[in-house]
XYZ file of C-alpha atoms in Angstrom:
726
model
C -19.633 -74.120 57.321
C -17.267 -72.299 59.645
C -16.673 -69.511 57.134
C -20.423 -69.097 56.560
C -21.011 -68.829 60.317
C -18.343 -66.135 60.628
C -19.929 -64.163 57.780
C -23.335 -64.323 59.470
C -21.828 -63.308 62.803
C -20.098 -60.303 61.241
C -23.313 -59.260 59.514
C -25.272 -59.436 62.785
C -22.568 -57.455 64.582
C -22.643 -54.714 61.938
C -26.433 -54.507 62.183
C -26.287 -54.184 65.983
C -23.625 -51.461 65.901
C -25.442 -49.524 63.186
C -28.714 -49.758 65.089
C -27.052 -48.548 68.288
C -25.478 -45.564 66.498
C -28.750 -44.584 64.843
C -30.530 -44.919 68.185
C -28.154 -42.327 69.651
C -29.306 -39.799 67.076
C -32.957 -40.559 67.823
C -32.521 -40.315 71.597
C -30.175 -37.340 71.708
C -32.913 -34.637 71.385
C -34.910 -36.112 74.291
C -34.730 -35.025 77.931
C -34.170 -38.645 78.964
C -30.931 -38.836 77.013
C -29.797 -35.410 78.295
C -30.191 -36.458 81.925
C -28.633 -39.888 81.515
C -25.747 -38.686 79.394
C -24.772 -35.856 81.749
C -24.680 -38.364 84.609
C -22.548 -40.748 82.525
C -20.115 -37.965 81.640
C -19.764 -36.838 85.247
C -19.099 -40.447 86.306
C -16.503 -40.942 83.580
C -14.724 -37.696 84.463
C -13.146 -39.268 87.560
C -11.722 -42.156 85.527
C -8.682 -42.231 83.290
C -11.078 -42.577 80.381
C -12.645 -39.165 80.956
C -15.709 -37.767 79.230
C -13.587 -37.103 76.147
C -12.898 -40.792 75.687
C -16.521 -41.585 76.490
C -17.806 -39.242 73.776
C -15.449 -40.735 71.204
C -16.341 -44.318 72.124
C -20.105 -43.800 72.101
C -20.575 -41.320 69.249
C -17.678 -42.039 66.896
C -16.314 -45.538 67.326
C -19.469 -47.508 66.273
C -19.140 -46.238 62.691
C -15.399 -46.950 62.625
C -16.068 -50.436 63.965
C -18.679 -51.061 61.255
C -16.146 -50.022 58.596
C -13.506 -52.344 60.059
C -15.858 -55.312 60.390
C -17.224 -54.606 56.915
C -13.747 -54.932 55.384
C -13.332 -58.370 56.949
C -16.845 -59.272 55.795
C -16.073 -58.241 52.200
C -12.795 -60.159 52.261
C -14.559 -63.359 53.257
C -17.097 -62.896 50.470
C -14.720 -61.668 47.763
C -14.375 -63.585 44.519
C -16.949 -66.109 45.585
C -19.783 -66.754 43.189
C -23.097 -65.903 44.779
C -26.246 -67.787 44.036
C -28.372 -66.796 41.099
C -30.755 -63.912 41.692
C -33.662 -65.115 43.807
C -36.989 -63.518 43.106
C -38.785 -62.065 46.074
C -41.223 -59.318 46.819
C -38.403 -57.259 48.365
C -36.284 -57.494 45.219
C -38.593 -55.009 43.523
C -37.496 -52.252 45.902
C -33.971 -52.281 44.437
C -35.281 -51.685 40.915
C -36.175 -48.224 39.520
C -39.368 -46.782 40.950
C -39.015 -43.158 39.815
C -37.232 -41.948 36.695
C -36.952 -38.205 36.246
C -34.493 -35.852 34.623
C -34.708 -33.678 37.758
C -33.931 -36.239 40.486
C -32.539 -39.046 38.339
C -33.312 -42.736 38.787
C -34.565 -43.691 42.238
C -35.257 -47.160 43.565
C -37.739 -48.051 46.266
C -34.937 -48.484 48.786
C -33.573 -45.014 48.031
C -36.994 -43.386 48.287
C -37.636 -45.140 51.595
C -34.219 -44.088 52.933
C -34.779 -40.456 51.940
C -38.242 -40.495 53.540
C -36.891 -41.937 56.810
C -34.067 -39.383 56.873
C -36.511 -36.516 56.367
C -38.696 -38.010 59.106
C -35.667 -38.137 61.411
C -34.849 -34.481 60.699
C -38.448 -33.490 61.417
C -38.402 -35.483 64.665
C -35.131 -33.876 65.773
C -36.319 -30.360 64.990
C -39.745 -30.795 66.609
C -38.322 -32.350 69.790
C -35.690 -29.677 70.204
C -37.840 -26.656 69.402
C -40.797 -27.777 71.531
C -38.467 -28.170 74.503
C -36.920 -24.747 73.806
C -40.272 -22.981 73.642
C -41.483 -24.476 76.929
C -38.351 -23.281 78.754
C -37.678 -20.055 76.908
C -35.540 -17.675 78.968
C -34.181 -14.248 77.928
C -30.495 -14.035 77.090
C -28.541 -11.835 79.439
C -26.162 -10.564 76.753
C -28.912 -9.787 74.221
C -32.141 -7.935 75.009
C -34.485 -9.545 72.484
C -38.239 -9.477 72.055
C -40.143 -12.741 72.433
C -40.528 -13.306 68.670
C -36.851 -12.544 68.141
C -35.884 -15.015 70.830
C -38.087 -17.730 69.325
C -36.771 -17.098 65.835
C -33.212 -17.289 67.146
C -33.968 -20.696 68.718
C -35.409 -21.921 65.414
C -32.246 -20.778 63.643
C -30.118 -22.601 66.208
C -32.019 -25.863 65.719
C -31.568 -25.622 61.954
C -27.856 -25.712 62.707
C -28.379 -29.111 64.317
C -30.085 -30.348 61.138
C -26.990 -29.279 59.182
C -24.917 -31.203 61.705
C -26.951 -34.363 61.075
C -26.317 -34.058 57.317
C -22.624 -33.447 57.922
C -22.406 -36.639 59.998
C -23.247 -38.678 56.880
C -21.735 -36.379 54.247
C -18.303 -37.999 53.916
C -19.334 -41.654 54.217
C -20.528 -42.083 50.580
C -17.203 -40.921 49.086
C -14.926 -43.336 50.929
C -12.986 -45.678 48.633
C -10.748 -47.989 50.670
C -12.805 -47.772 53.882
C -16.066 -47.700 51.942
C -18.995 -48.173 54.324
C -21.476 -48.098 51.419
C -19.572 -50.913 49.706
C -20.902 -53.225 52.410
C -24.395 -52.554 51.030
C -23.233 -53.351 47.503
C -23.124 -49.665 46.475
C -19.971 -48.668 44.624
C -18.182 -45.366 45.094
C -19.150 -43.930 41.701
C -22.845 -44.645 42.386
C -22.870 -43.316 45.957
C -21.409 -39.923 44.994
C -24.930 -38.617 44.368
C -25.818 -39.290 48.035
C -22.892 -37.053 48.928
C -24.353 -34.380 46.625
C -27.818 -34.666 48.182
C -26.475 -34.476 51.735
C -24.177 -31.569 50.873
C -27.027 -29.586 49.336
C -29.281 -30.218 52.337
C -26.498 -29.294 54.751
C -25.788 -25.994 52.982
C -29.497 -25.114 52.937
C -29.875 -25.738 56.664
C -26.588 -23.990 57.495
C -27.465 -20.962 55.362
C -30.818 -20.569 57.120
C -29.065 -21.043 60.452
C -26.440 -18.380 59.745
C -28.623 -15.899 57.843
C -31.386 -16.014 60.456
C -28.906 -15.448 63.274
C -27.438 -12.455 61.456
C -30.963 -11.172 60.811
C -31.837 -11.243 64.510
C -28.590 -9.497 65.374
C -29.348 -6.888 62.738
C -32.891 -6.038 63.848
C -31.777 -5.929 67.482
C -28.754 -3.709 66.619
C -26.203 -6.178 68.038
C -24.660 -7.273 64.755
C -21.497 -5.143 65.053
C -20.774 -6.558 68.510
C -21.587 -10.225 67.777
C -20.364 -10.807 64.222
C -16.636 -10.548 65.089
C -16.820 -12.076 68.576
C -14.337 -14.839 69.406
C -15.613 -15.604 72.863
C -13.734 -17.595 75.480
C -16.455 -20.186 76.036
C -19.546 -21.302 74.167
C -20.171 -20.909 70.448
C -17.453 -19.034 68.560
C -19.532 -16.957 66.133
C -16.687 -15.812 63.896
C -15.646 -19.427 63.318
C -19.226 -20.252 62.335
C -19.311 -17.418 59.821
C -16.072 -18.625 58.228
C -17.467 -22.157 58.083
C -20.609 -20.984 56.298
C -18.728 -18.867 53.751
C -16.326 -21.710 52.934
C -19.218 -24.164 52.639
C -21.079 -21.885 50.231
C -17.968 -21.490 48.067
C -17.542 -25.281 47.907
C -21.207 -25.841 47.092
C -21.445 -23.160 44.405
C -18.300 -24.362 42.621
C -19.616 -27.952 42.680
C -22.796 -27.121 40.752
C -23.028 -29.041 37.433
C -22.706 -25.849 35.400
C -19.255 -25.236 36.922
C -18.126 -28.793 37.632
C -18.593 -29.956 34.022
C -17.187 -26.890 32.279
C -14.540 -25.779 34.779
C -13.543 -28.974 36.538
C -10.307 -27.459 37.840
C -12.211 -24.804 39.809
C -14.469 -27.429 41.357
C -11.542 -29.701 42.191
C -9.355 -27.088 43.876
C -12.185 -25.351 45.746
C -13.392 -28.671 47.147
C -10.121 -28.996 49.044
C -11.307 -26.168 51.277
C -12.994 -28.927 53.288
C -9.981 -28.804 55.632
C -10.727 -25.197 56.583
C -14.443 -25.994 56.752
C -14.000 -28.858 59.233
C -11.496 -27.041 61.453
C -13.689 -23.972 61.849
C -16.784 -26.121 62.315
C -15.016 -27.750 65.259
C -14.144 -24.349 66.705
C -17.702 -23.110 66.185
C -19.683 -26.112 67.411
C -17.332 -27.380 70.104
C -15.922 -30.814 70.847
C -19.180 -32.457 71.987
C -20.979 -31.657 68.737
C -17.900 -32.506 66.695
C -17.884 -36.062 68.042
C -21.254 -36.594 66.351
C -19.752 -35.996 62.909
C -16.208 -37.128 63.706
C -16.703 -40.707 62.460
C -17.039 -39.565 58.861
C -14.130 -37.115 59.217
C -11.928 -39.768 60.805
C -12.633 -42.393 58.129
C -12.317 -39.889 55.280
C -8.914 -38.587 56.396
C -7.622 -42.112 56.991
C -8.984 -43.179 53.596
C -7.278 -40.195 51.955
C -3.997 -41.082 53.644
C -4.125 -44.709 52.484
C -4.905 -43.611 48.924
C -1.935 -41.228 48.886
C 0.380 -44.027 50.000
C -1.216 -46.428 47.528
C -0.403 -44.120 44.600
C 3.271 -44.054 45.606
C 5.634 -44.699 43.900
C 4.553 -43.620 40.443
C 4.589 -45.970 37.490
C 4.807 -45.294 33.731
C 2.607 -45.868 30.706
C 4.035 -48.832 28.804
C 2.258 -48.206 25.508
C -0.778 -46.436 24.074
C -3.133 -46.938 21.155
C -4.783 -43.987 19.418
C -8.207 -44.673 17.891
C -9.663 -42.551 15.069
C -12.568 -41.554 17.342
C -10.059 -39.656 19.525
C -9.979 -42.326 22.194
C -6.705 -43.427 23.805
C -6.063 -46.878 25.229
C -3.357 -46.835 27.895
C -1.423 -49.982 28.837
C -0.110 -49.899 32.413
C 2.101 -52.387 34.308
C 0.287 -54.478 36.887
C 1.510 -56.811 39.583
C 0.565 -60.435 38.936
C -1.059 -60.666 42.364
C -3.440 -57.764 41.749
C -6.953 -59.051 41.052
C -10.026 -57.006 40.258
C -13.525 -57.707 39.049
C -15.135 -56.522 35.801
C -16.650 -52.993 35.801
C -13.944 -51.836 38.235
C -12.658 -48.277 37.991
C -9.286 -46.725 38.693
C -8.187 -43.151 39.422
C -5.272 -41.680 37.501
C -3.064 -38.637 37.928
C -0.486 -37.552 35.329
C 1.849 -34.989 36.951
C 3.061 -33.683 33.579
C -0.521 -32.480 32.915
C -1.630 -31.587 36.446
C 0.095 -32.277 39.747
C -3.135 -32.483 41.720
C -6.017 -33.592 39.493
C -7.317 -37.172 39.636
C -9.692 -38.604 37.037
C -11.607 -41.888 37.093
C -11.640 -44.422 34.251
C -13.191 -47.841 33.712
C -10.778 -50.747 33.351
C -11.271 -52.640 30.073
C -8.937 -55.573 30.695
C -9.366 -58.746 32.753
C -6.968 -59.540 35.587
C -7.686 -63.238 35.035
C -6.216 -63.115 31.515
C -3.825 -60.158 31.656
C -1.468 -61.011 34.498
C 1.106 -58.270 33.907
C -0.834 -55.334 32.477
C -3.981 -53.306 32.917
C -5.645 -51.168 30.249
C -8.045 -48.227 30.313
C -9.809 -46.269 27.583
C -9.797 -42.457 27.737
C -12.143 -40.348 25.628
C -10.427 -37.037 24.881
C -13.082 -34.316 25.118
C -11.877 -32.134 27.994
C -8.815 -30.047 28.770
C -7.044 -32.738 30.799
C -7.810 -35.623 28.424
C -7.032 -33.536 25.337
C -3.619 -32.690 26.785
C -3.004 -36.411 27.274
C -4.019 -37.159 23.667
C -1.801 -34.380 22.265
C 1.144 -35.516 24.383
C 0.918 -39.108 23.127
C 0.293 -38.060 19.536
C 3.406 -35.901 19.603
C 5.405 -39.026 20.466
C 4.441 -40.587 17.114
C 6.510 -38.010 15.236
C 9.570 -38.371 17.446
C 12.353 -40.927 17.185
C 12.229 -44.005 19.357
C 15.293 -42.852 21.284
C 13.725 -39.453 22.014
C 10.409 -40.734 23.383
C 9.804 -39.413 26.851
C 8.152 -41.777 29.342
C 4.918 -40.537 30.877
C 4.795 -41.119 34.660
C 1.386 -41.759 36.202
C 0.030 -42.233 39.723
C -2.736 -44.805 40.149
C -5.343 -45.349 42.852
C -7.435 -48.484 42.814
C -8.823 -50.518 41.208
C -12.119 -50.290 43.045
C -15.051 -52.440 42.076
C -17.569 -55.116 43.097
C -16.346 -57.728 45.564
C -17.611 -60.591 43.365
C -18.495 -61.424 39.769
C -21.924 -59.828 40.008
C -22.813 -60.313 36.341
C -22.856 -64.107 36.915
C -25.908 -63.802 39.171
C -28.342 -63.805 36.281
C -29.574 -66.341 33.741
C -29.215 -63.786 30.939
C -27.600 -60.386 30.465
C -28.786 -57.380 28.489
C -26.084 -54.733 28.127
C -26.874 -51.252 26.797
C -23.968 -48.894 26.057
C -23.652 -45.475 24.496
C -20.370 -44.151 23.034
C -17.465 -44.444 25.460
C -19.905 -46.150 27.852
C -18.776 -49.431 26.263
C -15.667 -49.457 28.485
C -17.079 -51.261 31.564
C -18.685 -53.884 29.312
C -15.371 -54.653 27.612
C -14.083 -55.922 30.955
C -17.080 -58.270 31.159
C -16.509 -59.514 27.610
C -12.848 -60.156 28.409
C -13.722 -62.013 31.612
C -16.131 -64.465 29.938
C -13.486 -66.601 28.134
C -11.545 -66.990 31.386
C -14.695 -67.853 33.301
C -15.961 -70.447 30.830
C -12.495 -71.994 30.760
C -12.583 -72.460 34.529
C -13.631 -75.991 35.400
C -15.099 -75.050 38.764
C -18.830 -75.678 39.064
C -19.396 -72.468 41.005
C -19.032 -70.419 37.801
C -22.283 -70.424 35.845
C -22.279 -68.173 32.831
C -25.448 -66.474 31.586
C -26.867 -68.505 28.716
C -27.482 -65.409 26.587
C -25.754 -62.035 26.456
C -27.011 -59.269 24.198
C -25.071 -56.041 23.802
C -26.823 -52.992 22.333
C -24.194 -50.440 21.382
C -25.304 -46.945 20.282
C -22.685 -44.648 18.704
C -22.702 -41.452 16.664
C -19.949 -42.492 14.244
C -18.865 -45.902 12.992
C -15.341 -45.123 14.184
C -16.396 -46.111 17.716
C -16.982 -49.698 16.557
C -13.207 -50.104 16.531
C -13.312 -50.081 20.355
C -14.793 -53.613 20.129
C -11.731 -54.958 18.345
C -10.174 -56.456 21.472
C -13.347 -58.537 22.069
C -13.565 -59.816 18.462
C -12.625 -63.384 19.452
C -15.720 -63.651 21.654
C -17.918 -62.219 18.886
C -17.140 -65.284 16.793
C -19.422 -67.444 19.030
C -17.535 -70.718 18.732
C -19.552 -73.880 19.497
C -17.346 -74.414 22.560
C -18.598 -71.174 24.090
C -20.938 -71.781 27.000
C -22.803 -68.524 26.449
C -24.254 -66.957 23.335
C -23.340 -63.346 22.618
C -25.261 -61.193 20.191
C -24.212 -57.655 19.310
C -26.464 -54.961 17.872
C -24.725 -51.746 16.844
C -26.673 -48.593 16.005
C -24.796 -45.783 14.218
C -27.021 -42.719 14.571
C -25.293 -40.049 12.465
C -24.209 -42.062 9.417
C -26.057 -43.742 6.562
C -24.411 -46.779 5.063
C -25.605 -50.135 3.735
C -24.065 -53.539 3.269
C -21.217 -53.293 5.773
C -20.962 -56.189 8.212
C -19.507 -55.995 11.688
C -16.476 -58.041 10.649
C -15.701 -55.658 7.816
C -15.995 -52.650 10.090
C -13.739 -54.216 12.712
C -11.122 -54.883 10.038
C -11.148 -51.171 9.263
C -9.816 -50.611 12.790
C -6.305 -51.091 11.394
C -6.088 -47.288 11.447
C -5.281 -47.541 15.147
C -1.817 -46.140 15.851
C 0.373 -47.636 18.568
C 3.053 -45.931 20.616
C 5.669 -47.889 22.591
C 7.423 -45.708 25.110
C 11.140 -46.145 25.493
C 11.452 -46.996 29.165
C 14.895 -47.451 30.667
C 15.583 -49.111 33.956
C 13.142 -50.659 36.420
C 9.645 -49.339 36.940
C 7.052 -50.159 39.556
C 3.871 -52.034 38.820
C 0.401 -51.190 40.109
C -0.145 -53.113 43.328
C -3.619 -51.811 44.129
C -5.116 -51.156 47.557
C -3.740 -52.709 50.710
C -5.207 -56.014 51.848
C -8.660 -55.606 53.384
C -7.423 -57.237 56.584
C -4.516 -54.800 56.850
C -6.780 -51.849 56.034
C -9.090 -52.860 58.885
C -6.073 -53.212 61.177
C -4.791 -49.742 60.210
C -8.204 -48.255 61.033
C -8.047 -49.930 64.434
C -4.508 -48.658 65.069
C -5.526 -45.109 64.129
C -8.596 -45.093 66.395
C -6.756 -46.552 69.401
C -3.825 -44.152 68.959
C -6.201 -41.193 68.726
C -8.043 -42.230 71.886
C -4.833 -42.749 73.882
C -3.341 -39.379 72.955
C -6.664 -37.594 73.443
C -6.999 -38.925 76.988
C -3.373 -38.097 77.805
C -3.572 -34.565 76.424
C -6.808 -33.770 78.229
C -5.452 -34.990 81.561
C -2.305 -32.903 81.034
C -3.665 -29.657 79.584
C -7.282 -29.443 80.798
C -7.784 -28.728 84.528
C -9.500 -31.579 86.304
C -11.463 -29.316 88.620
C -10.924 -31.596 91.598
C -11.676 -30.098 95.004
C -8.767 -30.338 97.438
C -10.524 -29.074 100.574
C -12.587 -32.215 101.061
C -15.473 -30.349 102.791
C -17.922 -30.125 99.857
C -20.786 -32.485 99.444
C -20.738 -35.091 96.686
C -23.385 -33.141 94.743
C -21.297 -29.991 94.879
C -18.220 -31.952 93.863
C -19.928 -33.353 90.794
C -21.152 -29.870 89.880
C -17.656 -28.472 90.339
C -16.138 -31.207 88.203
C -18.632 -30.548 85.436
C -17.956 -26.831 85.368
C -14.272 -26.554 86.169
C -12.801 -27.306 82.761
C -15.120 -24.824 81.099
C -14.343 -22.167 83.695
C -10.563 -22.557 83.854
C -9.779 -23.106 80.175
C -11.320 -21.734 76.982
C -13.654 -24.074 75.110
C -11.377 -24.052 72.069
C -8.566 -25.704 74.034
C -10.350 -29.068 73.855
C -10.810 -28.502 70.118
C -7.082 -27.956 69.623
C -6.364 -31.129 71.592
C -8.684 -33.102 69.306
C -6.874 -31.795 66.229
C -3.462 -32.560 67.770
C -4.464 -36.092 68.763
C -5.886 -36.718 65.326
C -2.728 -35.519 63.553
C -0.554 -37.733 65.752
C -2.774 -40.771 65.147
C -2.581 -40.210 61.383
C 1.200 -39.849 61.605
C 1.555 -43.128 63.517
C -0.758 -44.909 61.100
C 1.181 -43.460 58.167
C 4.396 -44.890 59.552
C 2.877 -48.378 59.801
C 1.318 -48.082 56.334
C 4.623 -46.921 54.802
C 6.428 -49.917 56.286
C 3.789 -52.282 54.900
C 3.955 -50.593 51.505
C 7.753 -50.740 51.390
C 7.819 -54.439 52.288
C 5.210 -55.178 49.635
C 7.094 -53.319 46.926
C 10.416 -54.897 47.871
C 8.901 -58.359 47.831
C 7.011 -58.026 44.530
C 9.180 -55.778 42.341
C 8.469 -56.206 38.618
C 10.897 -57.561 35.992
C 10.464 -54.608 33.686
C 12.528 -55.225 30.593
C 10.990 -58.615 29.784
C 7.510 -57.227 30.482
C 8.047 -54.286 28.162
C 9.408 -56.414 25.332
C 6.985 -59.328 25.513
C 3.643 -58.471 27.041
C 3.261 -54.951 25.703
C 4.006 -56.116 22.183
C 1.261 -58.720 22.487
C -1.344 -56.308 23.772
C -0.626 -53.464 21.391
C -0.665 -55.612 18.256
C -4.123 -57.127 18.598
C -5.535 -58.255 15.330
C -8.975 -59.492 14.412
C -8.600 -63.216 13.930
C -11.242 -65.392 12.367
C -14.555 -64.346 10.907
C -17.008 -62.502 13.112
C -20.425 -64.151 13.093
C -22.837 -62.677 10.599
C -25.722 -62.809 13.082
C -24.470 -59.634 14.693
C -26.344 -56.591 13.423
C -25.206 -53.129 12.372
C -27.876 -50.453 11.815
C -27.307 -46.984 10.382
C -29.211 -43.732 10.434
C -31.195 -43.772 13.668
C -31.472 -44.616 17.329
C -32.699 -48.037 18.446
C -36.253 -48.598 19.577
C -35.279 -49.909 22.977
C -38.827 -50.953 23.784
C -38.893 -53.325 20.791
C -35.392 -54.574 21.540
C -36.378 -55.378 25.121
C -39.518 -57.204 23.957
C -37.537 -59.336 21.503
C -34.974 -60.280 24.132
C -37.677 -61.147 26.675
C -39.359 -63.441 24.150
C -36.063 -65.197 23.461
C -35.318 -65.792 27.140
C -38.827 -66.978 28.134
C -39.260 -65.181 31.435
C -35.850 -65.866 32.972
C -34.000 -63.626 35.406
C -32.257 -60.920 33.402
C -29.564 -58.534 34.504
C -29.855 -55.200 32.684
C -26.680 -53.104 32.774
C -26.562 -49.666 31.144
C -23.645 -47.282 30.708
C -23.961 -44.065 28.762
C -25.780 -40.707 28.757
C -28.296 -39.986 31.513
C -31.210 -39.960 29.042
C -30.303 -43.497 27.976
C -30.164 -44.640 31.588
C -33.579 -43.119 32.304
C -35.107 -44.817 29.244
C -33.696 -48.221 30.184
C -34.803 -47.755 33.803
C -38.375 -46.993 32.680
C -38.442 -50.121 30.497
C -37.204 -52.276 33.382
C -39.922 -50.786 35.558
C -42.638 -51.494 32.976
C -41.624 -54.968 31.818
C -40.346 -56.594 34.984
C -42.722 -59.099 36.560
C -41.220 -59.048 40.022
C -44.470 -57.803 41.576
C -46.376 -60.770 40.171
C -44.774 -63.458 42.276
C -48.034 -65.210 43.003
C -48.864 -65.897 39.380
C -48.331 -69.427 38.117
C -47.020 -68.113 34.826
C -43.380 -67.188 35.132
C -42.856 -63.516 34.388
C -39.512 -61.950 33.476
C -37.534 -60.282 36.211
C -35.278 -57.458 35.042
C -32.683 -56.279 37.541
C -31.496 -52.769 36.648
C -27.901 -51.580 37.181
C -26.560 -48.219 35.996
C -22.792 -48.032 35.647
C -21.141 -44.644 36.145
C -17.481 -43.991 35.470
C -17.390 -40.194 35.182
C -17.747 -38.255 38.451
């Protein structure tokens, strides 16, 4: 009961902090907030805290605090079995509501969130521009007509809309400090929110910059203003650099470039460092605090991931499938636990020193205590190089085999066994999309062997697997023991395979799995000790590191500003209190350039990251020293077991193999619904986007979650799309 109360308390605290932070954005455009906030800043200026510390605490720290509390919240809930899915009228909003090839699959919650965000942008723009037009005053430096002045104000307010998008831009792509993970949204699924926000930000910023340049052009001031690096106020040249860098990043991230020239996208996206620095110089410290929460968490997250991937490990063995798929066996620490459908990020320095690629984990940490396996489909430059490198090892002598070092980030995945929420499971996979489902199939034997009553397996699991060639069926070989459906099994698994580009009759699934003997295995000759994959730092320690970084940043920021920024205090003692406050508000801006405060923010941030890195390195070193792996015995025993998997027993004949066409998913769904008699069904799909859209439409049509009031029990289909390629 105590643990449940703590979880509820943490949830309430996160809601309150999030509400307070969102309220700041709603109130900031109003005159009420402007008056109150200026008074608060002038009051804080006399204290040690200063307005710099006040801005950080009010604008930035609430999001950091939510991330820290969320990590503790996830830790308390991790690996616990949640109750079965409860039907409610609100459950329908998490299911697909719109399926389109243009915008993808959208749920009711996503549509509502997008609508509220657009409403917030409209509110911000209207409030700002209406106030500007009522108090429109000519600019002394620029002699503009009335329409030019109004258009310039509109352009300026579009810059604030870009700022609002930038405040949320980096939050969806966090991995260790994942704020979206608290909402049950995994990193690979939340990447599209990052894409939406980035596109909106670039659109607003482009209008902001192009319109400003247009006004300068028609008023013949463009040559004077475009290269100006003024002492105070907005630094225009920094803004122009920010816009150009942002456009380069956005253009190179378009699908046409990202999918065909991934290297260009990857390297150009690292220009975000230049983008953020020049945005700070352009917008100033007060505006930067509004978006600093995402920047702070992203940089800290990046730092923790770099340390997590050190030191490098090595591939223990590999299996080459005829369908040009490689299974990699990696060493894992026995204490590392992860849930099915988790993903990991891999870098192989011998192929590329900087590129990271994500892959679904196919093994179960409950069964495989010493190793972790991933499947890699070789259809790109990076993956093809990996395949060719391993294949070349087959022709070399055992003594001449070169070990392949790899760096690993992750695993990242759900905090609990989410597939156990449902009475029945319907899995739909296409091609290499089978990989996340293999982890589920491997987890089931361990789960049904667990005597704890909290584990309740789905009574029926049906896997629909669509492939172009029968060679892909060999990927199911490792799950052949579960396909036998022994009477002792607590759940019933049925497999339906559809081979679309081959015509063949009479072959059973067991016969086709036996043909998987063509798989070639490579055992790398490793000498000396190697390090195992330890995974991310403990959630408690990650939350503590975030707290250390934020406190260190605040302390150094306050110290630097009191040392390097003039206080503006009046020593004569004859001014009135009103004049003193006015002097204190203006002195720093008059006596030091506006970019000085920006440099102090960057310096404080670098120092805080350095201090946090030192603590994280110590924790990492102690963990590695305490849990070093016995490598020789692992290589000789466990790898041999995993790389020599054979199909034992006879696979049940009830499994179906169809040739020569795609499945009629509508009929397959109807048959499964009739067999389960209106129970709660979890529908998981992994494969091409067209397959996901088809399955989403069927879930939308056949789910009875809107018919709660009916006495007849209708089926409830909960849709989940799994993405493992980014």
